[in-house]
Coordinates of C-alpha atoms in Angstrom, one line a residue:
M2 CA 15.5 -56.9 74.3
S3 CA 13.0 -56.9 72.5
T4 CA 13.1 -52.9 72.8
L5 CA 16.7 -53.6 71.1
H6 CA 15.3 -55.9 68.2
D7 CA 12.8 -52.8 67.5
F8 CA 15.3 -49.9 67.4
L9 CA 17.8 -51.5 65.1
W10 CA 14.9 -52.2 62.8
L11 CA 13.4 -48.4 62.8
L12 CA 16.7 -47.8 62.0
L13 CA 17.5 -49.8 59.0
A14 CA 14.2 -48.2 57.8
C15 CA 15.0 -44.4 58.2
A16 CA 18.6 -45.8 56.1
W17 CA 16.4 -47.0 52.8
V18 CA 14.2 -43.9 52.9
C19 CA 16.9 -41.4 53.4
A20 CA 18.5 -43.6 50.8
G21 CA 15.5 -43.4 48.4
C22 CA 15.2 -39.7 48.7
V23 CA 18.8 -39.4 47.8
A24 CA 18.4 -40.8 44.6
T25 CA 15.2 -39.5 43.1
S26 CA 15.9 -35.8 44.4
P27 CA 17.1 -33.5 41.0
D28 CA 20.4 -33.1 39.8
P29 CA 20.8 -29.4 40.4
T30 CA 23.7 -29.3 37.5
R31 CA 21.1 -30.5 34.9
E32 CA 18.1 -28.1 36.8
A33 CA 20.4 -25.1 36.3
R34 CA 21.6 -25.6 32.6
P35 CA 19.5 -23.8 30.1
G36 CA 18.7 -24.8 27.0
P37 CA 20.1 -23.5 23.6
V38 CA 19.8 -19.8 23.6
D39 CA 20.6 -17.5 20.2
A40 CA 23.1 -15.1 21.5
R41 CA 22.5 -12.6 18.4
P42 CA 20.0 -9.4 19.3
D43 CA 16.6 -9.9 19.2
S44 CA 14.2 -6.9 19.2
T45 CA 11.5 -9.5 19.5
R46 CA 10.2 -11.2 22.7
S47 CA 11.5 -14.3 23.2
V48 CA 8.9 -17.1 23.1
P49 CA 9.3 -19.3 26.2
V50 CA 9.2 -23.0 24.8
D51 CA 8.5 -26.5 26.9
R52 CA 10.9 -29.3 27.5
D53 CA 8.8 -31.8 26.0
T54 CA 9.7 -35.1 26.6
T55 CA 6.9 -37.0 24.8
R56 CA 8.4 -39.3 22.2
R57 CA 7.9 -38.9 18.9
P58 CA 9.0 -40.8 15.5
S59 CA 11.1 -37.4 14.6
G60 CA 12.8 -34.8 16.6
D61 CA 11.7 -32.6 14.3
A62 CA 8.4 -31.7 15.5
G63 CA 9.2 -30.1 18.3
P64 CA 11.1 -26.7 17.3
V65 CA 8.7 -26.6 14.5
Q66 CA 6.0 -26.0 16.9
A67 CA 7.8 -23.8 19.1
L68 CA 8.4 -21.4 15.9
R69 CA 4.6 -22.3 14.6
A70 CA 3.6 -20.4 18.1
A71 CA 6.5 -17.7 17.7
Y72 CA 5.1 -16.8 14.4
R73 CA 1.4 -16.8 15.9
E74 CA 2.3 -14.4 18.7
G75 CA 4.4 -11.9 15.6
A76 CA 7.7 -12.7 16.4
Y77 CA 8.5 -12.9 12.7
D78 CA 12.3 -11.4 13.0
A79 CA 13.2 -14.4 15.2
V80 CA 11.4 -17.3 13.6
V81 CA 13.2 -15.6 10.6
R82 CA 16.4 -16.0 11.8
R83 CA 16.0 -19.5 13.9
I84 CA 14.6 -20.8 10.5
R85 CA 17.7 -19.8 8.4
S86 CA 19.9 -20.7 11.3
R87 CA 18.5 -24.5 11.0
R88 CA 17.4 -25.1 7.6
R89 CA 20.7 -26.1 6.1
D90 CA 21.0 -28.8 8.7
D91 CA 21.1 -32.3 7.0
S92 CA 19.8 -34.0 9.9
L93 CA 16.1 -32.9 9.5
H94 CA 13.3 -34.9 8.2
S95 CA 12.1 -33.7 4.6
S96 CA 8.5 -33.0 6.1
A97 CA 10.5 -30.7 8.6
S98 CA 12.1 -28.8 6.1
Q99 CA 9.0 -28.2 3.9
A100 CA 7.5 -27.2 7.3
L101 CA 10.2 -24.9 8.1
H102 CA 10.2 -23.6 4.4
V103 CA 7.1 -22.9 4.3
L104 CA 6.9 -21.3 7.8
L105 CA 9.9 -18.9 6.8
G106 CA 8.0 -18.1 3.5
R107 CA 5.3 -16.9 6.1
A108 CA 6.8 -15.1 8.3
E109 CA 8.7 -13.4 4.9
Q110 CA 5.6 -11.9 3.7
A111 CA 4.6 -10.5 6.9
R112 CA 7.7 -8.8 7.0
G113 CA 6.6 -7.6 3.5
R114 CA 10.0 -9.3 1.9
H115 CA 8.4 -10.9 -0.6
A116 CA 11.1 -11.8 -2.9
A117 CA 12.6 -14.3 -0.3
A118 CA 9.4 -15.5 0.6
I119 CA 9.1 -17.0 -2.9
D120 CA 12.2 -18.1 -2.5
A121 CA 11.7 -20.3 0.3
L122 CA 7.8 -21.5 -0.4
N123 CA 9.6 -22.7 -3.9
T124 CA 11.7 -24.6 -2.3
A125 CA 8.6 -26.1 0.5
R126 CA 7.2 -26.6 -2.7
R127 CA 10.0 -28.8 -4.9
I128 CA 10.3 -31.2 -1.4
A129 CA 6.6 -31.5 -1.2
E130 CA 6.6 -32.2 -5.3
G131 CA 9.4 -34.7 -4.3
E132 CA 7.8 -36.4 -1.5
G133 CA 4.8 -36.4 -3.1
R134 CA 2.9 -34.2 -1.0
A135 CA 0.0 -31.6 -1.8
T136 CA 1.1 -27.7 -2.6
T137 CA -1.7 -26.4 -2.7
A138 CA -1.6 -23.9 0.6
I139 CA 2.3 -23.4 -0.7
D140 CA 0.9 -22.3 -3.7
W141 CA -1.9 -19.9 -2.4
A142 CA 1.2 -18.4 -0.3
L143 CA 3.5 -18.1 -3.5
G144 CA 0.2 -16.5 -5.5
E145 CA -0.2 -13.9 -2.8
S146 CA 3.6 -12.7 -2.7
H147 CA 3.9 -13.0 -6.8
A148 CA 0.6 -10.0 -6.5
A149 CA 2.4 -8.5 -4.1
L150 CA 5.3 -7.9 -6.6
Y151 CA 2.5 -6.7 -9.4
R152 CA 3.8 -10.2 -11.2
W153 CA 0.7 -11.1 -12.4
P154 CA 1.9 -13.8 -14.6
E155 CA 3.5 -16.1 -12.1
A156 CA 0.2 -15.1 -9.5
A157 CA -1.9 -15.9 -11.7
S158 CA 0.0 -19.3 -13.0
A159 CA -0.2 -20.0 -8.9
F160 CA -3.9 -19.4 -8.4
E161 CA -4.4 -21.4 -11.5
R162 CA -2.7 -24.7 -9.8
V163 CA -4.7 -24.0 -6.4
L164 CA -8.6 -23.9 -8.7
S165 CA -7.3 -26.5 -10.6
A166 CA -6.6 -29.3 -7.2
R167 CA -9.7 -27.6 -5.6
P168 CA -12.4 -26.2 -8.5
E169 CA -15.4 -25.7 -6.1
D170 CA -13.2 -23.3 -4.0
R171 CA -15.0 -19.8 -4.5
A172 CA -12.5 -18.2 -2.4
A173 CA -9.5 -19.2 -5.2
R174 CA -11.5 -18.8 -7.4
Q175 CA -12.3 -15.1 -6.5
A176 CA -8.4 -14.3 -5.9
L177 CA -7.5 -15.6 -9.7
A178 CA -10.4 -13.4 -11.0
E179 CA -8.4 -10.6 -9.0
V180 CA -5.1 -11.3 -10.5
Y181 CA -6.1 -11.1 -13.8
R182 CA -8.5 -7.7 -13.6
R183 CA -5.5 -6.0 -12.0
A184 CA -3.4 -7.2 -14.7
Q185 CA -5.6 -6.0 -16.9
R186 CA -6.6 -9.4 -18.8
W187 CA -10.4 -8.2 -19.0
S188 CA -11.4 -11.2 -20.9
K189 CA -10.1 -14.4 -18.8
A190 CA -11.3 -11.9 -15.1
R191 CA -14.4 -12.0 -16.8
A192 CA -15.0 -15.2 -17.3
Q193 CA -14.4 -15.9 -13.7
Y194 CA -16.3 -13.3 -12.2
A195 CA -19.5 -15.0 -14.6
R196 CA -19.1 -18.1 -13.0
L197 CA -18.7 -16.6 -9.6
V198 CA -22.2 -15.0 -9.8
R199 CA -23.6 -17.9 -11.5
A200 CA -22.7 -19.7 -8.2
D201 CA -24.0 -16.9 -5.9
A202 CA -25.9 -13.8 -7.7
S203 CA -26.4 -12.5 -4.7
N204 CA -22.8 -11.0 -4.5
G205 CA -23.2 -7.2 -5.4
R206 CA -19.1 -7.3 -5.4
W207 CA -18.7 -9.9 -7.6
W208 CA -21.1 -8.0 -10.2
A209 CA -19.5 -4.7 -10.0
R210 CA -16.3 -6.1 -10.6
L211 CA -18.6 -8.3 -13.8
G212 CA -19.1 -4.4 -15.0
Q213 CA -15.3 -3.5 -14.5
C214 CA -14.5 -6.3 -16.8
N215 CA -16.6 -5.0 -19.3
L216 CA -15.4 -2.2 -19.2
G217 CA -12.5 -2.6 -20.1
L218 CA -13.7 -4.4 -23.0
N219 CA -15.3 -1.6 -24.2
Q220 CA -18.9 -3.6 -23.5
T221 CA -20.1 -0.3 -22.4
E222 CA -24.2 -1.8 -22.4
R223 CA -23.4 -4.6 -20.6
A224 CA -21.4 -2.7 -18.2
R225 CA -24.3 -0.7 -17.2
R226 CA -26.1 -3.4 -16.4
H227 CA -24.1 -5.2 -13.8
F228 CA -23.5 -2.2 -12.3
G229 CA -27.1 -2.2 -12.1
K230 CA -27.2 -5.6 -10.3
A231 CA -24.6 -4.5 -8.2
H232 CA -26.3 -1.5 -6.9
R233 CA -29.4 -3.5 -6.0
R234 CA -27.9 -5.7 -4.0
V235 CA -25.5 -2.8 -1.9
P236 CA -27.4 0.0 -2.3
Q237 CA -25.0 1.5 0.1
S238 CA -22.0 1.0 -2.2
A239 CA -20.5 4.8 -3.0
E240 CA -17.9 2.9 -5.5
V241 CA -21.0 1.1 -7.3
A242 CA -23.1 4.6 -7.5
L243 CA -20.2 6.4 -9.1
S244 CA -19.6 4.0 -11.5
L245 CA -22.9 3.4 -12.3
S246 CA -24.4 6.8 -12.3
R247 CA -21.4 7.7 -14.8
L248 CA -22.4 4.9 -17.0
H249 CA -26.3 6.4 -17.6
R250 CA -24.7 9.9 -17.4
A251 CA -22.6 8.7 -20.3
A252 CA -26.0 7.6 -21.8
G253 CA -27.8 10.8 -21.6
H254 CA -30.0 9.2 -19.0
L255 CA -29.7 11.8 -16.3
D256 CA -32.7 11.0 -14.2
A257 CA -31.5 7.4 -14.1
A258 CA -28.1 8.5 -12.3
R259 CA -29.5 11.1 -9.9
R260 CA -31.8 8.2 -8.8
V261 CA -28.9 6.5 -8.5
V262 CA -26.8 8.9 -6.2
D263 CA -30.1 9.6 -4.0
T264 CA -30.2 5.9 -2.9
T265 CA -27.1 5.4 -2.3
L266 CA -27.0 9.3 -0.1
T267 CA -29.7 7.6 2.0
H268 CA -27.0 5.0 3.2
Q269 CA -23.6 7.2 2.5
S270 CA -24.9 11.0 3.5
G271 CA -21.3 12.3 4.5
D272 CA -19.5 11.1 1.3
P273 CA -18.5 14.3 -1.0
R274 CA -17.9 12.3 -3.6
L275 CA -21.4 11.3 -3.8
W276 CA -22.9 15.0 -3.2
R277 CA -20.1 16.4 -5.7
R278 CA -21.8 13.4 -8.4
R279 CA -25.4 15.3 -7.2
A280 CA -24.3 18.5 -7.7
D281 CA -22.8 18.4 -11.5
L282 CA -26.0 16.3 -12.2
A283 CA -28.2 19.2 -11.2
F284 CA -25.8 22.0 -12.7
E285 CA -25.8 20.4 -16.5
R286 CA -29.7 20.1 -16.3
E287 CA -29.4 23.8 -15.0
N288 CA -31.0 23.2 -12.2
L289 CA -28.5 26.1 -10.3
K290 CA -30.9 26.2 -7.1
R291 CA -30.5 22.6 -7.1
A292 CA -27.1 22.0 -7.8
R293 CA -25.3 25.0 -5.7
R294 CA -27.5 23.2 -2.5
A295 CA -25.8 19.9 -3.2
Y296 CA -22.0 22.0 -3.7
V297 CA -22.5 23.4 -0.5
R298 CA -23.0 20.1 0.9
T299 CA -19.6 18.9 -1.2
L300 CA -17.6 21.0 0.9
A301 CA -19.7 20.8 4.6
T302 CA -18.4 16.5 3.9
G303 CA -15.1 17.4 2.9
D304 CA -14.5 18.2 -1.0
S305 CA -13.0 22.0 -0.5
S306 CA -11.0 22.2 -4.0
A307 CA -11.2 24.8 -6.6
T308 CA -13.9 23.3 -9.1
V309 CA -16.3 22.8 -6.3
Y310 CA -15.9 26.3 -5.2
R311 CA -16.0 27.8 -8.7
R312 CA -19.2 26.1 -9.4
I313 CA -20.8 27.7 -6.7
G314 CA -19.3 31.1 -8.1
L315 CA -20.8 30.0 -11.5
A316 CA -24.3 29.3 -10.1
D317 CA -24.8 32.6 -8.4
V318 CA -23.4 34.3 -11.1
R319 CA -25.7 32.9 -13.6
R320 CA -28.7 33.6 -11.6
Q321 CA -27.5 37.1 -10.6
Q322 CA -26.5 36.9 -7.7
Y323 CA -23.1 39.0 -8.1
A324 CA -22.0 40.1 -4.9
R325 CA -23.2 36.1 -3.2
A326 CA -20.4 34.5 -6.1
L327 CA -17.7 36.9 -5.4
P328 CA -16.2 34.8 -2.1
F329 CA -16.2 31.4 -3.5
L330 CA -15.4 32.7 -6.8
R331 CA -11.7 34.1 -4.9
R332 CA -11.4 31.0 -2.8
S333 CA -11.3 29.0 -6.2
L334 CA -9.1 31.3 -7.6
R335 CA -6.5 30.9 -4.1
R336 CA -7.2 26.9 -4.8
D337 CA -6.2 26.8 -8.7
S338 CA -5.1 30.6 -10.6
S339 CA -4.5 28.3 -13.7
H340 CA -8.4 27.6 -14.6
A341 CA -9.0 30.6 -17.3
R342 CA -12.7 29.9 -16.1
T343 CA -12.5 31.2 -12.7
T344 CA -10.8 34.6 -13.9
L345 CA -13.5 34.9 -16.8
Y346 CA -16.4 34.7 -14.2
L347 CA -14.6 36.9 -11.4
G348 CA -14.1 40.1 -14.8
V349 CA -18.1 39.2 -15.1
T350 CA -18.9 39.6 -12.2
Y351 CA -16.5 42.9 -10.8
L352 CA -18.0 44.0 -14.0
R353 CA -21.4 44.0 -13.1
L354 CA -20.5 45.1 -9.4
D355 CA -18.6 48.5 -11.4
S356 CA -15.5 47.7 -10.5
L357 CA -13.9 48.0 -13.7
R358 CA -10.4 48.3 -12.8
R359 CA -10.7 44.6 -11.4
A360 CA -12.9 43.6 -14.2
S361 CA -10.4 44.6 -16.9
R362 CA -7.7 43.4 -15.2
Y363 CA -9.2 39.6 -14.6
L364 CA -10.3 39.9 -18.3
Q365 CA -6.9 40.4 -19.3
N366 CA -5.8 37.6 -17.4
T367 CA -8.4 35.5 -19.0
I368 CA -7.3 36.5 -22.8
D369 CA -3.8 35.9 -21.7
Q370 CA -4.0 32.6 -20.2
E371 CA -6.4 31.1 -23.4
A372 CA -4.2 33.2 -25.7
S373 CA -1.0 30.6 -23.7
G374 CA -3.4 27.5 -24.7
P375 CA -4.3 25.7 -27.5
I376 CA -6.2 28.0 -29.2
T377 CA -2.7 29.7 -30.8
D378 CA -1.5 26.0 -32.3
A379 CA -4.9 25.5 -33.1
L380 CA -5.6 29.0 -35.1
A381 CA -1.6 28.7 -37.1
H382 CA -3.2 24.9 -38.0
Q383 CA -6.3 26.2 -39.5
G384 CA -4.1 28.8 -40.8
A385 CA -2.2 26.0 -42.8
T386 CA -5.0 23.9 -44.0
Y387 CA -6.7 27.4 -45.2
S388 CA -3.5 27.7 -47.3
R389 CA -3.6 24.4 -48.6
R390 CA -6.6 24.5 -50.1
G391 CA -5.8 27.7 -51.5
N392 CA -8.2 30.0 -49.1
V393 CA -5.5 32.6 -48.5
S394 CA -7.6 35.5 -47.0
A395 CA -8.9 32.8 -44.1
A396 CA -5.3 31.7 -44.1
L397 CA -4.1 35.1 -43.3
E398 CA -6.7 36.1 -40.7
A399 CA -6.1 32.6 -38.9
Y400 CA -2.6 33.6 -38.8
K401 CA -3.0 37.3 -37.6
T402 CA -5.4 36.7 -35.1
A403 CA -3.3 33.7 -33.4
R404 CA -0.5 36.6 -33.9
R405 CA -2.3 39.3 -32.1
L406 CA -3.1 36.6 -29.1
R407 CA 0.6 35.7 -29.1
P408 CA 2.8 38.2 -30.0
G409 CA 5.8 36.9 -29.4
R410 CA 5.7 34.0 -31.1
A411 CA 7.7 34.9 -33.9
E412 CA 7.4 31.5 -36.0
L413 CA 3.5 32.8 -37.3
D414 CA 5.4 35.9 -38.8
F415 CA 7.6 33.2 -41.1
R416 CA 3.8 31.7 -41.5
L417 CA 1.9 35.1 -42.8
A418 CA 5.5 35.8 -45.1
T419 CA 5.1 32.5 -46.6
V420 CA 1.0 32.8 -47.2
Y421 CA 1.9 36.9 -49.2
D422 CA 5.9 35.2 -51.1
E423 CA 3.6 32.2 -52.9
H424 CA -0.2 34.1 -53.4
Y425 CA 0.7 37.9 -53.8
R426 CA 2.3 39.6 -56.6
D427 CA 3.3 42.4 -54.6
K428 CA 6.2 41.1 -52.4
A429 CA 6.7 43.9 -49.4
P430 CA 4.3 42.1 -46.9
A431 CA 6.4 38.8 -47.9
A432 CA 9.7 40.8 -47.2
R433 CA 8.3 43.1 -44.2
Y434 CA 7.5 39.9 -42.4
C435 CA 10.6 38.1 -42.7
R436 CA 12.5 40.8 -41.2
R437 CA 10.3 41.1 -38.1
F438 CA 11.1 37.0 -38.0
L439 CA 14.1 37.4 -38.5
R440 CA 15.2 40.3 -36.0
A441 CA 12.6 38.1 -33.4
H442 CA 14.8 34.5 -33.9
E443 CA 18.0 35.4 -33.9
G444 CA 19.1 32.4 -32.1
G445 CA 16.3 29.5 -32.9
L446 CA 14.4 27.8 -35.7
P447 CA 18.0 27.6 -37.7
E448 CA 16.5 25.9 -41.0
L449 CA 13.3 28.5 -40.7
R450 CA 16.0 31.1 -40.3
R451 CA 18.4 30.4 -43.5
Y452 CA 15.0 29.9 -45.5
A453 CA 14.1 33.2 -44.6
M454 CA 17.5 34.5 -45.3
S455 CA 17.4 32.9 -48.7
R456 CA 14.3 33.8 -50.0
L457 CA 15.3 37.8 -48.5
K458 CA 17.7 37.4 -50.7
A459 CA 15.9 36.1 -53.9
L460 CA 13.0 38.8 -53.4
R461 CA 15.6 42.0 -53.5
P462 CA 15.4 42.2 -57.5
T463 CA 11.8 42.1 -57.1
L464 CA 11.5 44.7 -54.4
H465 CA 13.8 46.8 -56.3
M466 CA 11.7 46.6 -59.2
Q467 CA 8.2 47.1 -57.8
Q468 CA 7.0 50.5 -57.5
G469 CA 6.2 51.1 -54.5
P470 CA 4.8 49.1 -51.8
A471 CA 1.3 48.6 -52.6
S472 CA 0.3 47.0 -49.5
S473 CA -1.8 43.6 -49.8
E474 CA -3.0 43.5 -46.1

């Protein structure tokens, strides 16, 4: 009997245990049910989000945190799609809506779509202002996007708001100063950089920016002082050294310019710009041997421009090393055939090497290039100036020199005809140049043609009456 009683109690205990196991086992339908899935294609790796059962005052924080995690992992496209799919949800709290719009703006910034970023950030800012929240971080992001779109007034306004909220924030002041600088609002940029260097006089970059602002305001001496302070703090900066040496050079302080470049070359020996500046300074001082060495280093460090080859050739020609100059001048001509000085020195070199046919060809090329340049225009205008001042012989000489340089420029025939007509009793030269002009310019310069034809017609009785063409040329 006792055994039967024990058996019944054991059976009842097993039943209770089984019932408890069934009651606490997971529902397979609930366990297998996935969360909401965006059916649209997503080229960005999806971010797994664990189900959060923690009780919160609002149900919006979980999705926002998940989107922030996706943003941190670089899933910008997915973040934008998911936020745009739910940002019109009226059930969102204002704080969650603001957070989503800020996140949307940042994601659009990361995708390079700054106009869309500005729209989202402006919405976030309106929400924050309506709730009395701080907008400093939003304003900073707005400033970045406006600056990326070169909207300098809007960028400056955004960073000014940041600086108003945090007046001791040097990063904000630097961002505002940089916007002013890039907008070329030199006075405002200088005021901000001046405050920055007062706060930290060891920052060489800020001194250089201050110097650039003074250059923009045409205050070169101040700029030279500020670039000097920048160079002492960052002697390794090639940009600072080039700017300072340029200012020293413009002021005639070639030795000071050379010292600046030499100092930075000890830090940046592979920068071709510094070697080029070093070579140019030596070339201007007629130190041709040192200039040539520096130009060769310029080539070795990566600047193989036509100018560098030409300067090496010029240095050799001036030192009467003609055979040595020839390959460098040829290379310069291959890179740039438009520079008259290259063909001139090639002609001189071949002349000194007794290659007369080549010398003649290159020298003629030089003459042709110079004639097609501004020299002919200058001579023509000089002729007009002499004519108006009554210096007739000088006017004729200027016009005839221009005509020899550019024989196909028919307008010069018209100018010569006018001078002879106005200042000489013998009208034969005037008539001759009028006819040349009309033959050469049958289609162009209609006003000059009409005047030349009418004047030639008016001269016929005078020419008929004159006894022979007494040449006045």
